Short mmCIF file of C-alpha atoms in Angstrom, two decimals:
data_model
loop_
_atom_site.label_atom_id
_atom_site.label_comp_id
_atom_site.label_asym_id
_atom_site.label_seq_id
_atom_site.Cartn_x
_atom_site.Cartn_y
_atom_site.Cartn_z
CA UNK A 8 0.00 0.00 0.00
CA UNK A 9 2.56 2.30 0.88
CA UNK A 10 4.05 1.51 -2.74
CA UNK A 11 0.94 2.20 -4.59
CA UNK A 12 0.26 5.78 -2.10
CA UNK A 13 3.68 6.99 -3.25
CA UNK A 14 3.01 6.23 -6.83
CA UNK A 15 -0.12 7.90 -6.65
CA UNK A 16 1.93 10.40 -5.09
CA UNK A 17 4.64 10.44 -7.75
CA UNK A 18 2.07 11.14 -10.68
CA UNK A 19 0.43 14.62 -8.80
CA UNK A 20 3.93 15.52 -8.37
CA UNK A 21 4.86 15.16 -11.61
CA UNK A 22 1.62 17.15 -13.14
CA UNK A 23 2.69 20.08 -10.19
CA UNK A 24 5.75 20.05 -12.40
CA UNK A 25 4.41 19.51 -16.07
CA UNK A 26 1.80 21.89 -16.17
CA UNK A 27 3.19 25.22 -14.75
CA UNK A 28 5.98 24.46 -17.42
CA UNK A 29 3.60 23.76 -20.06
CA UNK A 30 1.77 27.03 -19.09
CA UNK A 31 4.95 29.17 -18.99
CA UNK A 32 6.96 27.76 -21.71
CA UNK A 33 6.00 30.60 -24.41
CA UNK A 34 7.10 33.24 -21.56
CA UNK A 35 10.39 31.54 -21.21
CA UNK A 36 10.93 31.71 -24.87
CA UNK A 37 9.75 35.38 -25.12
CA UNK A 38 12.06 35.98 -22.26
CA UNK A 39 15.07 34.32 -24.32
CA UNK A 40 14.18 36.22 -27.59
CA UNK A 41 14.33 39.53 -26.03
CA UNK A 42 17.38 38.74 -23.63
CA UNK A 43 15.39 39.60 -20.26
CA UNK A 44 17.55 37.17 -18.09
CA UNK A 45 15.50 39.07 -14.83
CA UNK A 46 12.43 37.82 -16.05
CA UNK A 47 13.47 34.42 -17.08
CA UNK A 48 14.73 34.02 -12.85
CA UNK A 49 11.15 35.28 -11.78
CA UNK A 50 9.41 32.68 -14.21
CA UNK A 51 11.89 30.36 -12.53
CA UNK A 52 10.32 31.48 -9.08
CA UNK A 53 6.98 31.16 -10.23
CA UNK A 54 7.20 27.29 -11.76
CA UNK A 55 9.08 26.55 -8.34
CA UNK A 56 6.29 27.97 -6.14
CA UNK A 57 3.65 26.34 -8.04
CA UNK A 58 5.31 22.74 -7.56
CA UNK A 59 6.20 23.38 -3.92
CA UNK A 60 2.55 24.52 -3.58
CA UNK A 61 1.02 21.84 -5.33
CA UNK A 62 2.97 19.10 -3.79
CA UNK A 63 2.17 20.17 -0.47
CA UNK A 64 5.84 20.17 0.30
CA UNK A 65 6.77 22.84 3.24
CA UNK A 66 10.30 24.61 2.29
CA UNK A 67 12.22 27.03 4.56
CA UNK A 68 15.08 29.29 4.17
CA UNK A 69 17.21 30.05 7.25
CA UNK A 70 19.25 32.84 6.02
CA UNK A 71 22.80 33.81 7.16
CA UNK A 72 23.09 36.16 4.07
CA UNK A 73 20.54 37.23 1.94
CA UNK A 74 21.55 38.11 -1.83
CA UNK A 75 21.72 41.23 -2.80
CA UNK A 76 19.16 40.56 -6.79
CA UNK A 77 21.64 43.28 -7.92
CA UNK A 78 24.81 41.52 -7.59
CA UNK A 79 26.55 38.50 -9.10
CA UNK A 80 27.74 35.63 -7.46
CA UNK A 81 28.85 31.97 -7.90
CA UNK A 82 26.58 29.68 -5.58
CA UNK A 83 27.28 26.27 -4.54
CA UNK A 84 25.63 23.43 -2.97
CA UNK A 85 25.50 20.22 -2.38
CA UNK A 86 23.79 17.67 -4.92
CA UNK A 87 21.70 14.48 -3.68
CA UNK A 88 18.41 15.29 -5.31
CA UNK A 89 16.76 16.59 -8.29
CA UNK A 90 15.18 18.77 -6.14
CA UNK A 91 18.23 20.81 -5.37
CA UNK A 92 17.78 22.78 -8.97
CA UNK A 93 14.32 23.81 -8.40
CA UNK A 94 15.26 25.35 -5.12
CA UNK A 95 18.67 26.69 -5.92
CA UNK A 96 15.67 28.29 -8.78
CA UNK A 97 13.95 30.22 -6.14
CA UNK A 98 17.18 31.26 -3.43
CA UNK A 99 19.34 32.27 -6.28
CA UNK A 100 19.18 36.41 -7.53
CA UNK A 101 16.58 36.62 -10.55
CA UNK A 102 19.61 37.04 -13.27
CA UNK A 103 21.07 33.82 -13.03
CA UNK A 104 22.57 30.88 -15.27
CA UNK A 105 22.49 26.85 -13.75
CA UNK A 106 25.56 25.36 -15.19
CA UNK A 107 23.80 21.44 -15.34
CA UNK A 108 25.30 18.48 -17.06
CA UNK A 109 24.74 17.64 -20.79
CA UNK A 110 22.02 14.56 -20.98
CA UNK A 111 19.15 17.43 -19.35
CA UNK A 112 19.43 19.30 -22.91
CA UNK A 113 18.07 15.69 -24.31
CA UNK A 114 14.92 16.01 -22.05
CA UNK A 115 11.43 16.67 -24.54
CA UNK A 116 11.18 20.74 -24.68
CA UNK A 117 12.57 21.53 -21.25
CA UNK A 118 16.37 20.11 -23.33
CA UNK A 119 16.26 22.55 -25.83
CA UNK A 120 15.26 25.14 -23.00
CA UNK A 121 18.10 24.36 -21.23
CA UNK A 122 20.56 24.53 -23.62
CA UNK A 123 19.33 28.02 -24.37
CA UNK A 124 18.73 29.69 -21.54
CA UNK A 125 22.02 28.26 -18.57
CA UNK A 126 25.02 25.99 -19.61
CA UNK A 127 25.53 22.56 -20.38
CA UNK A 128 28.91 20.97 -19.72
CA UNK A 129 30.17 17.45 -20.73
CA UNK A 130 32.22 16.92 -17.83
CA UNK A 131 34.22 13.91 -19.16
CA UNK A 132 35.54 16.21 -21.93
CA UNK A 133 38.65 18.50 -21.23
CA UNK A 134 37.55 20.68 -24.08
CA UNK A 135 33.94 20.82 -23.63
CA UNK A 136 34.62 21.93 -19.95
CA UNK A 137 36.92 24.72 -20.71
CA UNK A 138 33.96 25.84 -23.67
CA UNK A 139 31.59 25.80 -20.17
CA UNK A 140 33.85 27.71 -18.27
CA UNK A 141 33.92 30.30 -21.13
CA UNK A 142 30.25 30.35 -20.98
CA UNK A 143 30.14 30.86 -17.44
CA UNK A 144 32.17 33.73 -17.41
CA UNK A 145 30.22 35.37 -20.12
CA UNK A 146 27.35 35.09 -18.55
CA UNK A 147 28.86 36.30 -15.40
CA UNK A 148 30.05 39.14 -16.89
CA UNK A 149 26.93 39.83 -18.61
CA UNK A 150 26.03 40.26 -14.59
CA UNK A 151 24.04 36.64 -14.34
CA UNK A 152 24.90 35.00 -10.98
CA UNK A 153 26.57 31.06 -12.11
CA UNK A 154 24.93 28.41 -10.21
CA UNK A 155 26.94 25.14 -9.95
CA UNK A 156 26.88 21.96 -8.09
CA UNK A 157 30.65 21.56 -6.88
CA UNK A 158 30.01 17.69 -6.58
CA UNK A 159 30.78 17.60 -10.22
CA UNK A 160 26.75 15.80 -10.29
CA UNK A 161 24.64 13.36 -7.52
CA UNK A 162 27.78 11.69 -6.49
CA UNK A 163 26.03 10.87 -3.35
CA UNK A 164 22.55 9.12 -3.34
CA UNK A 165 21.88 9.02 0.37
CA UNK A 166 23.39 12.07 2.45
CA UNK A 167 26.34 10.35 4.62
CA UNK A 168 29.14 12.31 3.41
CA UNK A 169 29.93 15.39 1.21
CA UNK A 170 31.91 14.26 -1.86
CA UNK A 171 35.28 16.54 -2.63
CA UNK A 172 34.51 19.48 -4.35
CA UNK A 173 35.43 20.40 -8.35
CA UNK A 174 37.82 23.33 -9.20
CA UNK A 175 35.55 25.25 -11.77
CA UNK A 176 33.25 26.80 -9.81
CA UNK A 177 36.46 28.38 -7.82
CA UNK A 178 38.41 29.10 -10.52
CA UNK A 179 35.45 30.94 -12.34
CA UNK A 180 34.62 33.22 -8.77
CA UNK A 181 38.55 34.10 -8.51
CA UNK A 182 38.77 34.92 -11.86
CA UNK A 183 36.25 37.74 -11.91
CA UNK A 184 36.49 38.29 -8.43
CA UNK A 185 33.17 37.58 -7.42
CA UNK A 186 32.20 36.00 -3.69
CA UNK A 187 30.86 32.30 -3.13
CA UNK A 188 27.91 31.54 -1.59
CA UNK A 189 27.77 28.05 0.13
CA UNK A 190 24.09 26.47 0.66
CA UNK A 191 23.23 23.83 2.19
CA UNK A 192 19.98 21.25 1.24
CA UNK A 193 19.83 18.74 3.83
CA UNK A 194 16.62 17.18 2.90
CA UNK A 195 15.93 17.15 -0.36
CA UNK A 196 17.28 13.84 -0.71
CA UNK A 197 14.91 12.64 1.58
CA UNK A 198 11.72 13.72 -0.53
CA UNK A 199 13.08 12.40 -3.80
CA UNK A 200 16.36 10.62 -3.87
CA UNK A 201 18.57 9.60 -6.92
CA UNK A 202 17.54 6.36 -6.90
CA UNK A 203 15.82 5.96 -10.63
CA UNK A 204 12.44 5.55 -9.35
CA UNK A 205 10.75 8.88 -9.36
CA UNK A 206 9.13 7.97 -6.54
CA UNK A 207 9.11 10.86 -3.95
CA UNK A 208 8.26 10.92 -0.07
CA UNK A 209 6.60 13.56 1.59
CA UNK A 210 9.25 15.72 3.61
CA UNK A 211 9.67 19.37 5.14
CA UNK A 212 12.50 20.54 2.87
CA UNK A 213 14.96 23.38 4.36
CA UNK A 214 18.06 25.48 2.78
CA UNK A 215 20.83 27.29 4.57
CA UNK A 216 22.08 30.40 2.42
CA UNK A 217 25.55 30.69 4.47
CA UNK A 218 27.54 33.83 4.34
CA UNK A 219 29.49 34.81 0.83
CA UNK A 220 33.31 33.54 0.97
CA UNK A 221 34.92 36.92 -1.09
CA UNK A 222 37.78 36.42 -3.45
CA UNK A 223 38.45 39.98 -3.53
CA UNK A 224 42.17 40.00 -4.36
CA UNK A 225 42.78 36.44 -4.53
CA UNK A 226 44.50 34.18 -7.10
CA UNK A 227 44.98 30.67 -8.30
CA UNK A 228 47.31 30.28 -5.50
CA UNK A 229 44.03 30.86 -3.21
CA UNK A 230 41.71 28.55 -5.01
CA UNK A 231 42.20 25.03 -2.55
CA UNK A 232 41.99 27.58 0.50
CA UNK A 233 38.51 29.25 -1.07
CA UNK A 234 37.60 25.65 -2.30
CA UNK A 235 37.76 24.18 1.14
CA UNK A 236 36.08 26.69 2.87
CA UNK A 237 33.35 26.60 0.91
CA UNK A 238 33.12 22.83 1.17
CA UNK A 239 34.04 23.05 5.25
CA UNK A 240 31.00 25.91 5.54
CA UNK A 241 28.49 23.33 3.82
CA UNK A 242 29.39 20.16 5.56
CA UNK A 243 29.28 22.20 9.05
CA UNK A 244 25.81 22.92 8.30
CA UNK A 245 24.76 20.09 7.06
CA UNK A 246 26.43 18.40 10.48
CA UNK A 247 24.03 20.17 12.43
CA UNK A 248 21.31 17.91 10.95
CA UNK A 249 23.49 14.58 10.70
CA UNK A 250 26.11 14.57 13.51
CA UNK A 251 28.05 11.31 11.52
CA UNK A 252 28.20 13.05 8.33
CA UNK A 253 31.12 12.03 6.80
CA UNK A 254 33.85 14.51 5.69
CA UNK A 255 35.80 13.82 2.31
CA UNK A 256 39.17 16.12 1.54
CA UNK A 257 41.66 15.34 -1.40
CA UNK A 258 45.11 14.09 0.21
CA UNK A 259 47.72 16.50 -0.65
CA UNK A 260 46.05 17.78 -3.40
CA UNK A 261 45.74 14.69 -5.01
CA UNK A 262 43.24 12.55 -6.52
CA UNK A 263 42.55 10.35 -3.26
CA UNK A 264 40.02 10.73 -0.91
CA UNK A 265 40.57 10.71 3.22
CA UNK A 266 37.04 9.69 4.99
CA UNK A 267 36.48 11.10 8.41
CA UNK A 268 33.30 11.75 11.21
#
């Protein structure tokens, strides 16, 4: 029974997702034509509302730092859920860009979406990652805020540790000069996991917007320092909710990985 209520539960949530897309699509296109990138972040807001809303599913913010809609940042998080874009969708200032891995622009109209509107990366490819990081940097220039999941993609399927953290997201914020924002999704996992089944649970979901890490005057020779203090500001929040939570750091800067509580 409990099988058959979360399948029952599984199709609402999917038409809470389908039809305020369906219903906004032509705005998101108009939005792309005409290069309003503000407007495209509050239609964002608006199909993430109407899913939260529809799937009954209680969200809170708990915010150390509030962004400022004017400014541009790079804004991390960790990535055990699906979930996490939608709500990265509504924290994130309206003029933003997800950078997202390559297999969502093959998804039926929301793909070709995509591909338009944030940045695809094939992350096994040296060349198509640099191309991405180009991207990125346009966009941030272009003042869009770059949201990326550090992870490098759901490396994690059930939240017991924080996997080590990618260099482009770092490199891209020292670059331009532009402050990190850590946040922190402890739950989200919870309410629909990575698990292939599209079959959520009902669960409060929360996110912790921590304070900005600046990179003001830093330079590549900063990026492991601002790199692990993004990762150590996540994983301390996300401790307050699991006390065992693993912690992962590369060895030496290296490719291994050290485990510890």
């Amino acid at each position: 029974m409990t099988i058959l209520l979360r399948r029952i539960y599984s199709i609402w949530c999917l038409l809470c997702f389908l039809i305020p897309f369906l219903c906004l699509y032509p705005f998101f296109w108009l939005a792309y034509y005409r290069r309003a990138y503000t407007t495209i972040g509050y239609l964002n807001k608006i199909w993430a509302w109407c899913f939260l809303r529809g799937s009954g599913l209680p969200f809170k913010v708990h915010y150390h730092f509030r962004p400022s809609p004017k400014a541009v940042y790079v804004l991390c998080s960790n990535h055990n859920s699906y979930l996490d874009i939608i709500l990265m969708g509504l924290i994130a200032p309206p003029r933003h860009a997800f950078v997202g891995k390559h297999s969502l622009t093959k998804v039926p109209l929301f793909g070709r979406m995509f591909a338009k509107l944030h940045i695809p990366v094939k992350r096994e490819s040296k060349t198509a990652a640099y191309k991405a990081l180009l991207k990125m940097r346009a966009a941030a220039q272009a003042g869009r805020s770059i949201i990326i999941f550090p992870e490098g993609g759901i490396r994690v399927h059930e939240l017991d540790r924080l996997a080590p953290f990618k260099d482009g997201a770092f490199k891209l914020a020292i670059d331009l000069q532009i402050p990190v924002i850590p946040i922190a999704f402890p739950f989200n996992w919870k309410v629909l996991p990575d698990d292939q089944r599209f079959l959520p649970r009902y669960h409060r979901l929360e996110a912790v917007v921590l304070p900005p890490i600046p990179t003001k005057g830093c330079t590549e020779e900063d990026l492991e320092t601002i790199k692990q203090r993004t990762y150590d500001a996540i994983y301390q929040a996300l401790k307050a909710y699991y006390p065992d939570l693993k912690y992962c750091a590369p060895s030496n800067g290296g490719n291994s990985v050290v485990l510890r509580k």
